[in-house]
Amino acid sequence: MLANTPAPPYYAVIFSSLLTGDTEGYAGTAARMVELAQRQPGFLGVESARESVGITVSYWVSEDAIRAWHANAEHQLAQREGYRAFYQAFRLRVAKVERAYEFERS
Amino acid sequence: MLANTPAPPYYAVIFSSLLTGDTEGYAGTAARMVELAQRQPGFLGVESARESVGITVSYWVSEDAIRAWHANAEHQLAQREGYRAFYQAFRLRVAKVERAYEFERS
């Protein structure tokens, strides 16, 4: 649901996308990538929602951890499928989280 | 839909939330805040989606622009409503976008 991340600084990968109509296999691949990311060194958490736009924000300890995840072999195959079929368009932004606040209703 | 932001660096405000059951007026307030944010100096774009989690990422030229938006009087009233009624929990993260990539299917 909401990610419980440590105190900043840490990194966020903000991935925003529009899907094509050709999304057979997309849900399974997306779920598998979340499962795989969670086992990567330096993974801190993930938050995701899709309406017309899909937004997935994953949190990482460092830029090196993000680079290693990007280079993961199974993730590379999934990225190729994304370009080939799933994504109409996307934006991928790597950002350093400098300040963070949280609220929990008691 | 997807925000067309300039080349980095710029700032992202990642706002992730869970709603309560008490959301009368929420949709109108949220839409009004997007309309108002778009008129703020230094606003660059916004992306938003809600499933069980809601994620809104707004993009800004500087931290000063974010602080001015946070302090906007009508936005302050909306924030108060958020604490009082709308949000079960939220995370608000301010991050500096350092790298960005985009893909558009041709």
GROMACS .gro file of C-alpha atoms in nm:
model
  212
    1MET     CA    1   0.000   0.000   0.000
    2LEU     CA    2   0.198   0.302   0.125
    3ALA     CA    3   0.572   0.245   0.150
    4ASN     CA    4   0.740   0.282   0.488
    5THR     CA    5   1.069   0.431   0.386
    6PRO     CA    6   1.355   0.537   0.615
    7ALA     CA    7   1.452   0.899   0.680
    8PRO     CA    8   1.584   1.076   0.368
    9PRO     CA    9   1.804   1.091   0.171
   10TYR     CA   10   1.715   0.797  -0.055
   11TYR     CA   11   1.612   0.763  -0.419
   12ALA     CA   12   1.280   0.735  -0.600
   13VAL     CA   13   1.215   0.600  -0.949
   14ILE     CA   14   0.893   0.756  -1.075
   15PHE     CA   15   0.758   0.552  -1.366
   16SER     CA   16   0.444   0.693  -1.535
   17SER     CA   17   0.294   0.514  -1.833
   18LEU     CA   18   0.008   0.481  -2.078
   19LEU     CA   19  -0.065   0.128  -2.202
   20THR     CA   20  -0.139   0.017  -2.559
   21GLY     CA   21  -0.432  -0.217  -2.630
   22ASP     CA   22  -0.181  -0.504  -2.657
   23THR     CA   23  -0.146  -0.589  -2.288
   24GLU     CA   24  -0.177  -0.968  -2.287
   25GLY     CA   25   0.072  -1.082  -2.024
   26TYR     CA   26   0.118  -0.731  -1.883
   27ALA     CA   27  -0.042  -0.785  -1.540
   28GLY     CA   28   0.160  -1.100  -1.476
   29THR     CA   29   0.484  -0.936  -1.588
   30ALA     CA   30   0.416  -0.628  -1.373
   31ALA     CA   31   0.344  -0.839  -1.063
   32ARG     CA   32   0.656  -1.049  -1.127
   33MET     CA   33   0.870  -0.733  -1.155
   34VAL     CA   34   0.744  -0.607  -0.817
   35GLU     CA   35   0.826  -0.948  -0.662
   36LEU     CA   36   1.171  -0.943  -0.821
   37ALA     CA   37   1.243  -0.579  -0.724
   38GLN     CA   38   1.161  -0.658  -0.361
   39ARG     CA   39   1.447  -0.910  -0.360
   40GLN     CA   40   1.700  -0.666  -0.509
   41PRO     CA   41   1.969  -0.523  -0.279
   42GLY     CA   42   1.885  -0.169  -0.177
   43PHE     CA   43   1.508  -0.192  -0.241
   44LEU     CA   44   1.310   0.017   0.011
   45GLY     CA   45   0.948  -0.003  -0.106
   46VAL     CA   46   0.703   0.055  -0.388
   47GLU     CA   47   0.369   0.232  -0.442
   48SER     CA   48   0.153   0.181  -0.749
   49ALA     CA   49  -0.182   0.288  -0.895
   50ARG     CA   50  -0.336   0.286  -1.241
   51GLU     CA   51  -0.636   0.472  -1.382
   52SER     CA   52  -0.587   0.614  -1.732
   53VAL     CA   53  -0.225   0.679  -1.632
   54GLY     CA   54  -0.027   0.420  -1.437
   55ILE     CA   55   0.219   0.546  -1.178
   56THR     CA   56   0.468   0.322  -1.000
   57VAL     CA   57   0.715   0.478  -0.760
   58SER     CA   58   0.989   0.251  -0.627
   59TYR     CA   59   1.229   0.360  -0.355
   60TRP     CA   60   1.597   0.266  -0.333
   61VAL     CA   61   1.894   0.328  -0.106
   62SER     CA   62   2.122   0.455  -0.382
   63GLU     CA   63   2.164   0.520  -0.752
   64ASP     CA   64   2.383   0.210  -0.770
   65ALA     CA   65   2.093  -0.001  -0.644
   66ILE     CA   66   1.873   0.149  -0.918
   67ARG     CA   67   2.135   0.077  -1.185
   68ALA     CA   68   2.167  -0.285  -1.068
   69TRP     CA   69   1.788  -0.329  -1.084
   70HIS     CA   70   1.778  -0.175  -1.431
   71ALA     CA   71   2.045  -0.422  -1.546
   72ASN     CA   72   1.878  -0.732  -1.391
   73ALA     CA   73   1.844  -0.988  -1.671
   74GLU     CA   74   1.478  -1.078  -1.616
   75HIS     CA   75   1.394  -0.709  -1.577
   76GLN     CA   76   1.571  -0.638  -1.908
   77LEU     CA   77   1.347  -0.893  -2.081
   78ALA     CA   78   1.039  -0.730  -1.928
   79GLN     CA   79   1.160  -0.386  -2.041
   80ARG     CA   80   1.194  -0.522  -2.395
   81GLU     CA   81   0.833  -0.646  -2.382
   82GLY     CA   82   0.730  -0.302  -2.261
   83TYR     CA   83   0.884  -0.135  -2.565
   84ARG     CA   84   0.759  -0.404  -2.804
   85ALA     CA   85   0.399  -0.424  -2.688
   86PHE     CA   86   0.277  -0.280  -2.357
   87TYR     CA   87   0.358   0.091  -2.347
   88GLN     CA   88   0.206   0.361  -2.561
   89ALA     CA   89   0.428   0.611  -2.380
   90PHE     CA   90   0.616   0.646  -2.056
   91ARG     CA   91   0.821   0.882  -1.845
   92LEU     CA   92   1.091   0.749  -1.612
   93ARG     CA   93   1.240   0.990  -1.362
   94VAL     CA   94   1.513   0.920  -1.109
   95ALA     CA   95   1.494   1.156  -0.815
   96LYS     CA   96   1.669   1.205  -0.482
   97VAL     CA   97   1.421   1.229  -0.195
   98GLU     CA   98   1.535   1.515   0.025
   99ARG     CA   99   1.240   1.565   0.263
  100ALA     CA  100   0.951   1.340   0.365
  101TYR     CA  101   0.644   1.368   0.587
  102GLU     CA  102   0.386   1.115   0.687
  103PHE     CA  103   0.042   1.113   0.844
  104GLU     CA  104  -0.144   0.820   0.998
  105ARG     CA  105  -0.491   0.873   1.139
  106SER     CA  106  -0.502   0.750   1.497
  107MET     CA  107  -0.204   1.243  -1.867
  108LEU     CA  108   0.177   1.218  -1.872
  109ALA     CA  109   0.360   1.538  -1.783
  110ASN     CA  110   0.595   1.692  -2.037
  111THR     CA  111   0.863   1.826  -1.811
  112PRO     CA  112   1.184   2.008  -1.915
  113ALA     CA  113   1.531   1.855  -1.889
  114PRO     CA  114   1.638   1.790  -1.525
  115PRO     CA  115   1.710   1.913  -1.270
  116TYR     CA  116   1.367   2.003  -1.132
  117TYR     CA  117   1.162   1.893  -0.832
  118ALA     CA  118   0.890   1.634  -0.776
  119VAL     CA  119   0.638   1.621  -0.493
  120ILE     CA  120   0.526   1.259  -0.456
  121PHE     CA  121   0.201   1.244  -0.259
  122SER     CA  122   0.070   0.892  -0.183
  123SER     CA  123  -0.247   0.850   0.017
  124LEU     CA  124  -0.518   0.620   0.148
  125LEU     CA  125  -0.864   0.773   0.184
  126THR     CA  126  -1.106   0.734   0.475
  127GLY     CA  127  -1.473   0.655   0.409
  128ASP     CA  128  -1.550   1.023   0.472
  129THR     CA  129  -1.474   1.161   0.127
  130GLU     CA  130  -1.774   1.384   0.057
  131GLY     CA  131  -1.628   1.684  -0.124
  132TYR     CA  132  -1.295   1.513  -0.186
  133ALA     CA  133  -1.315   1.483  -0.567
  134GLY     CA  134  -1.413   1.848  -0.606
  135THR     CA  135  -1.140   1.966  -0.373
  136ALA     CA  136  -0.877   1.750  -0.548
  137ALA     CA  137  -0.977   1.881  -0.892
  138ARG     CA  138  -0.975   2.239  -0.763
  139MET     CA  139  -0.623   2.191  -0.619
  140VAL     CA  140  -0.492   2.068  -0.956
  141GLU     CA  141  -0.650   2.372  -1.125
  142LEU     CA  142  -0.496   2.602  -0.863
  143ALA     CA  143  -0.152   2.435  -0.874
  144GLN     CA  144  -0.141   2.481  -1.252
  145ARG     CA  145  -0.163   2.857  -1.198
  146GLN     CA  146   0.116   2.868  -0.939
  147PRO     CA  147   0.455   3.011  -1.044
  148GLY     CA  148   0.704   2.734  -1.112
  149PHE     CA  149   0.448   2.459  -1.178
  150LEU     CA  150   0.571   2.216  -1.448
  151GLY     CA  151   0.310   1.938  -1.458
  152VAL     CA  152   0.117   1.675  -1.266
  153GLU     CA  153   0.038   1.303  -1.298
  154SER     CA  154  -0.225   1.128  -1.090
  155ALA     CA  155  -0.387   0.785  -1.047
  156ARG     CA  156  -0.590   0.618  -0.775
  157GLU     CA  157  -0.669   0.252  -0.712
  158SER     CA  158  -0.649   0.142  -0.348
  159VAL     CA  159  -0.360   0.387  -0.314
  160GLY     CA  160  -0.375   0.732  -0.470
  161ILE     CA  161  -0.054   0.875  -0.613
  162THR     CA  162  -0.020   1.234  -0.732
  163VAL     CA  163   0.318   1.354  -0.852
  164SER     CA  164   0.352   1.725  -0.919
  165TYR     CA  165   0.660   1.878  -1.080
  166TRP     CA  166   0.811   2.215  -0.995
  167VAL     CA  167   1.104   2.432  -1.099
  168SER     CA  168   1.240   2.478  -0.748
  169GLU     CA  169   1.193   2.411  -0.379
  170ASP     CA  170   1.081   2.772  -0.338
  171ALA     CA  171   0.797   2.710  -0.583
  172ILE     CA  172   0.692   2.406  -0.375
  173ARG     CA  173   0.703   2.608  -0.052
  174ALA     CA  174   0.489   2.882  -0.207
  175TRP     CA  175   0.232   2.625  -0.322
  176HIS     CA  176   0.228   2.464   0.022
  177ALA     CA  177   0.162   2.806   0.177
  178ASN     CA  178  -0.116   2.905  -0.069
  179ALA     CA  179  -0.418   3.003   0.141
  180GLU     CA  180  -0.680   2.796  -0.043
  181HIS     CA  181  -0.440   2.500  -0.051
  182GLN     CA  182  -0.393   2.535   0.326
  183LEU     CA  183  -0.770   2.506   0.376
  184ALA     CA  184  -0.776   2.194   0.158
  185GLN     CA  185  -0.486   2.045   0.356
  186ARG     CA  186  -0.685   2.105   0.675
  187GLU     CA  187  -0.981   1.916   0.526
  188GLY     CA  188  -0.745   1.635   0.433
  189TYR     CA  189  -0.629   1.596   0.794
  190ARG     CA  190  -0.980   1.639   0.934
  191ALA     CA  191  -1.166   1.401   0.705
  192PHE     CA  192  -1.022   1.269   0.378
  193TYR     CA  193  -0.695   1.092   0.452
  194GLN     CA  194  -0.650   0.769   0.645
  195ALA     CA  195  -0.276   0.800   0.587
  196PHE     CA  196  -0.036   0.971   0.352
  197ARG     CA  197   0.328   1.005   0.259
  198LEU     CA  198   0.460   1.328   0.110
  199ARG     CA  199   0.808   1.322  -0.038
  200VAL     CA  200   0.998   1.611  -0.195
  201ALA     CA  201   1.260   1.489  -0.441
  202LYS     CA  202   1.504   1.639  -0.687
  203VAL     CA  203   1.474   1.483  -1.032
  204GLU     CA  204   1.826   1.418  -1.157
  205ARG     CA  205   1.769   1.201  -1.466
  206ALA     CA  206   1.468   1.147  -1.689
  207TYR     CA  207   1.383   0.933  -1.993
  208GLU     CA  208   1.078   0.920  -2.211
  209PHE     CA  209   0.928   0.688  -2.467
  210GLU     CA  210   0.652   0.764  -2.719
  211ARG     CA  211   0.536   0.490  -2.955
  212SER     CA  212   0.557   0.615  -3.312
   0.00000   0.00000   0.00000
